[in-house]
XYZ file of C-alpha atoms in Angstrom:
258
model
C -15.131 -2.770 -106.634
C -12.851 -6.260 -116.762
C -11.694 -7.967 -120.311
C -8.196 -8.932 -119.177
C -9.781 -12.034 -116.933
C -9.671 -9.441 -113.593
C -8.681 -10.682 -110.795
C -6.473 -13.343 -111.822
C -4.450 -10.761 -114.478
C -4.647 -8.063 -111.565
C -2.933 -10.513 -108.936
C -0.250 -11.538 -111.209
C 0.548 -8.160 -112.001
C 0.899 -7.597 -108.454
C 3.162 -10.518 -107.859
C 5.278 -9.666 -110.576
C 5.595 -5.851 -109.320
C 6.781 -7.815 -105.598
C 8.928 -10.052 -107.289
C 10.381 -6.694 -108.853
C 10.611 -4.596 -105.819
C 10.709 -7.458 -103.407
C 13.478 -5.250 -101.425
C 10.644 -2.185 -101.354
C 9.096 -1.729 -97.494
C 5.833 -0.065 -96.627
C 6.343 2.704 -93.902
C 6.030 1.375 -90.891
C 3.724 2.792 -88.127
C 6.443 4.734 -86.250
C 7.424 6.887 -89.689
C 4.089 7.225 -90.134
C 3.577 8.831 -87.216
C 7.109 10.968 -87.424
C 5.933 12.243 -90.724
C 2.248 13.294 -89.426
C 0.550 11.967 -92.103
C -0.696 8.924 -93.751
C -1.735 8.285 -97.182
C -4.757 6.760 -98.090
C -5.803 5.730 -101.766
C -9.173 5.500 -103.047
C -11.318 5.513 -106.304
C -12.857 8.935 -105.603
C -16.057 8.250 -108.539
C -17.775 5.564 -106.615
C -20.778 7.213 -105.180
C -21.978 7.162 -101.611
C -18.512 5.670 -100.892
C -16.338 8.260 -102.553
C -16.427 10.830 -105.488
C -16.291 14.466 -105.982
C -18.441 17.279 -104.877
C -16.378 20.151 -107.438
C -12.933 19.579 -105.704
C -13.543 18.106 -102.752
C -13.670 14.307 -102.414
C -16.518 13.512 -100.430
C -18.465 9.755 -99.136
C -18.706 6.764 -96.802
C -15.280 6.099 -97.007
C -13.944 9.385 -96.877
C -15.355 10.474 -93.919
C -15.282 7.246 -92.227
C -11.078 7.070 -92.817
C -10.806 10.418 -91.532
C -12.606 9.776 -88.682
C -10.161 6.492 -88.098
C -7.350 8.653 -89.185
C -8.188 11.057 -86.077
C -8.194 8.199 -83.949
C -4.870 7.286 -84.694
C -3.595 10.844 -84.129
C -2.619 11.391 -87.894
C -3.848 14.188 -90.890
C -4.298 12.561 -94.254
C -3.592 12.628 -97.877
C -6.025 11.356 -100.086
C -5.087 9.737 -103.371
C -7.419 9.349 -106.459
C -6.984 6.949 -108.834
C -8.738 3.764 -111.104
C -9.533 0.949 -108.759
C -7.854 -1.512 -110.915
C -4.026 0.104 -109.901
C -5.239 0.902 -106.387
C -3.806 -2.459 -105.424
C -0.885 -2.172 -106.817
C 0.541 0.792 -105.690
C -0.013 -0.392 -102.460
C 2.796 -2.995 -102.985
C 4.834 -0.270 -104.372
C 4.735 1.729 -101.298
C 2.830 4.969 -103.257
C 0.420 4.922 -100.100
C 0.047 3.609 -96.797
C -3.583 1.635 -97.301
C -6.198 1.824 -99.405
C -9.905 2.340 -98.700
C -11.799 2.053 -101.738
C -14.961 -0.940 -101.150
C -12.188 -3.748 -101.940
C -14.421 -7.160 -100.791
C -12.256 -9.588 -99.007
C -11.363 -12.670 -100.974
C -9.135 -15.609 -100.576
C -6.888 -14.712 -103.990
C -6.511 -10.904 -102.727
C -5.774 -12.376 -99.284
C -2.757 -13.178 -100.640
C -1.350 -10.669 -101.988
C -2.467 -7.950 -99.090
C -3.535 -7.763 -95.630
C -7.045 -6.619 -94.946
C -8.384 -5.224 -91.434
C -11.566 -6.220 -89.770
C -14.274 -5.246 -92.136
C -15.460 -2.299 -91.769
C -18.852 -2.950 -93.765
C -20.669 -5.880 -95.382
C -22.325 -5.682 -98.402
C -22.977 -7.638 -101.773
C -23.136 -7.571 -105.841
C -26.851 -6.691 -107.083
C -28.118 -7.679 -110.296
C -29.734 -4.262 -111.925
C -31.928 -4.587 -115.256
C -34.362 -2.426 -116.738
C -36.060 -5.465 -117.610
C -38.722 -6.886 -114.278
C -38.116 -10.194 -115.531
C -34.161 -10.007 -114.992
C -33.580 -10.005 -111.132
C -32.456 -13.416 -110.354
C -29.452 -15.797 -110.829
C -31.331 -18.065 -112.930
C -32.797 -15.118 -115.166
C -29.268 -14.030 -116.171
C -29.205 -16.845 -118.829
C -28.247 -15.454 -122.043
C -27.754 -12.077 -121.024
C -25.092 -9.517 -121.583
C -23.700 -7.711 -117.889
C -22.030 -4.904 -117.240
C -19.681 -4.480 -114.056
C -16.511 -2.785 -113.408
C -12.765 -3.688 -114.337
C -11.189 -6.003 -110.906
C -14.184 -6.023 -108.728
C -15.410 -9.134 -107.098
C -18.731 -8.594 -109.404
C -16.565 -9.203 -111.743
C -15.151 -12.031 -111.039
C -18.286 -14.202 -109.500
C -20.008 -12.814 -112.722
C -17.560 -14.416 -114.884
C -18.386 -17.665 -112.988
C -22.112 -17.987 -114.290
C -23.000 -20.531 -116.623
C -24.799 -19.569 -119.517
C -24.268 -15.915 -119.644
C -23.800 -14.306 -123.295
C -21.299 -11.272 -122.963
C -19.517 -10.059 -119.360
C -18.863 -6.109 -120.589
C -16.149 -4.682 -118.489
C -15.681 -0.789 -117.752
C -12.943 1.034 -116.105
C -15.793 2.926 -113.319
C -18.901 1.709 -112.303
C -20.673 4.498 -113.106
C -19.757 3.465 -116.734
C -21.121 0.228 -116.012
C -24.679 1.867 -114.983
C -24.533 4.026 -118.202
C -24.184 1.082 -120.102
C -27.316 -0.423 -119.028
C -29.039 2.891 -119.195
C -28.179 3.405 -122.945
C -29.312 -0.101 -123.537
C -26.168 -1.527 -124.385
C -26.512 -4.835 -121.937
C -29.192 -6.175 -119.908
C -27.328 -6.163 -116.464
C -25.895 -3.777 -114.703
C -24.180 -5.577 -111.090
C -23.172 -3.720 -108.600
C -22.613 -2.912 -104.874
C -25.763 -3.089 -102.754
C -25.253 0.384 -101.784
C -23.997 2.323 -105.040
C -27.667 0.713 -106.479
C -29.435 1.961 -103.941
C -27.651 5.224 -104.931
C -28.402 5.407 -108.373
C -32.197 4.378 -107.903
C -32.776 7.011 -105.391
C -30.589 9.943 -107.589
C -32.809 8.708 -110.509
C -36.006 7.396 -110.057
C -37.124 7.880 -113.552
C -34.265 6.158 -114.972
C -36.794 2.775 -114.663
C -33.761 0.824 -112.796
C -34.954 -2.652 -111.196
C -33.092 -3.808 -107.843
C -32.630 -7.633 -108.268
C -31.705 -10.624 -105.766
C -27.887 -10.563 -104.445
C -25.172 -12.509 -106.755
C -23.110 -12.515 -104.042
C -22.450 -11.181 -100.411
C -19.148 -9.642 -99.200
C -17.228 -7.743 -96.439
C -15.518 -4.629 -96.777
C -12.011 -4.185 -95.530
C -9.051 -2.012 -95.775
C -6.022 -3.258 -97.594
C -2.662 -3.131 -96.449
C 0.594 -4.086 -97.492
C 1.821 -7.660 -95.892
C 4.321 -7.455 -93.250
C 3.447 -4.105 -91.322
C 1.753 -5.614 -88.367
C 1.858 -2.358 -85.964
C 0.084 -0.699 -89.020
C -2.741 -3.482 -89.056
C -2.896 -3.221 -85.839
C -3.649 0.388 -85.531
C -6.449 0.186 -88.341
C -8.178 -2.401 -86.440
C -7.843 -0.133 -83.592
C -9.506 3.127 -84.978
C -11.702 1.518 -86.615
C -12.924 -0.044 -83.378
C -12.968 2.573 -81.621
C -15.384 4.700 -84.040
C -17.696 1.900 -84.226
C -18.039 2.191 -80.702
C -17.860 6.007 -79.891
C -21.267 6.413 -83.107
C -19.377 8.486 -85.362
C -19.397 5.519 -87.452
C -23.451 5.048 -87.171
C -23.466 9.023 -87.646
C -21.442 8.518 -91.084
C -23.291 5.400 -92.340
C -26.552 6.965 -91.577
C -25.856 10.859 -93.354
C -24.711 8.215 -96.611
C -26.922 5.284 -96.373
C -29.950 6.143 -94.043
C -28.766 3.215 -92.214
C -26.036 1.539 -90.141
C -24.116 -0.709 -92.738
C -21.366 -2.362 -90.260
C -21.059 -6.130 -90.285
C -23.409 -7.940 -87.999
């Protein structure tokens, strides 16, 4: 939300883990429901959307899928892991869904089913530098984003662009920029907004959007009562304000899709 050309290397690792396990099923919603619990991956060190307060995993996300979680009558497990295998074990049935800031594309599309978006957001071009904030000014530059994101990927697309540096967390991505080892640091909207308000010293500079994106939960293809009953929670807390109440206590705002 990465050197090995990201997305493309990602999705054919997760067509060759199908092709592998093609017999594999997800859970369906009814043994989801006769177990009493479903299992929910996530990145769990991408602040406000998930990360660790000591032990406890904490963020947007987190409380947000517990909240949809309750809707649907269920407890949950949380699972913590890099958000370039997040994807994958969701075709190899290690968890139920996974809610971890994945943007909706058309390649991902393909490979998993995403719910109605539950926010909408975009990559942000960070620099120390005032003169580095737009498209154009990334000419020549070297950026730092994390391994399998989207900001990856429509980085990679720029013309002109000296060095794409790719880190396993975005939080190494930031430090990177911070220790002067690129120019660029893009990320989500919201995790920037994060890091400028946690460190106003730091002398991080908010640029124009690369890119704008919704938010969605993955899936795995072929479990339509499951889809179904995402769409349904998630619904249902945007309408009941526990989802304004959540956005606001992490982003002083209401962040759902217009």
């Amino acid at each position: 939300m990465k050197s090995m050309k990201p997305l493309l290397a990602l999705m054919a690792g997760l067509f060759t883990i199908a092709a592998v396990s093609g017999s594999a099923q997800a859970r369906t919603l009814d043994e989801i429901k006769k177990s009493g619990t479903i299992i929910v991956a996530t990145e769990g060190s991408y602040p406000p959307f998930s990360y660790f307060q000591g032990a406890k995993l904490v963020g947007f996300e987190v409380e947000l899928g517990e909240a949809m979680v309750k809707k649907m009558g269920l407890a949950i497990e949380w699972k913590t892991l890099s958000f370039d295998a997040l994807l994958a074990g969701l075709r190899q049935d290690r968890w139920d869904m996974v809610m971890s800031s994945f943007g909706v594309t058309e390649q991902r599309s393909k490979a998993v089913h995403f719910s109605n978006p539950y926010y909408c957001s975009g990559g942000m071009i960070v620099s120390k530098n005032p003169a580095i904030g737009t498209v154009a000014s990334l000419n020549g530059k070297t950026i730092a984003v994390q391994t399998g994101t989207t900001y990856m990927e429509n980085v990679e697309k720029l013309p002109g662009i000296k060095e794409v540096k790719n880190f396993p967390r975005d939080t190494d991505a930031r430090s990177a920029l911070l220790n002067g080892r690129v120019d660029v640091w893009v990320s989500d909207r919201f995790a920037v907004k994060t890091a400028l308000e946690a460190s106003p010293a730091a002398g991080l500079k908010a640029g124009d959007y690369l890119f704008v994106e919704k938010i969605a939960v993955a899936l795995k293809k072929g479990n339509p009562a499951l889809a179904a009953a995402v769409d349904k929670a998630l619904a249902e807390v945007l309408a009941d304000g526990s989802y304004k109440a959540i956005s606001q206590k992490y982003m002083q705002e209401d962040i759902r899709c217009p």
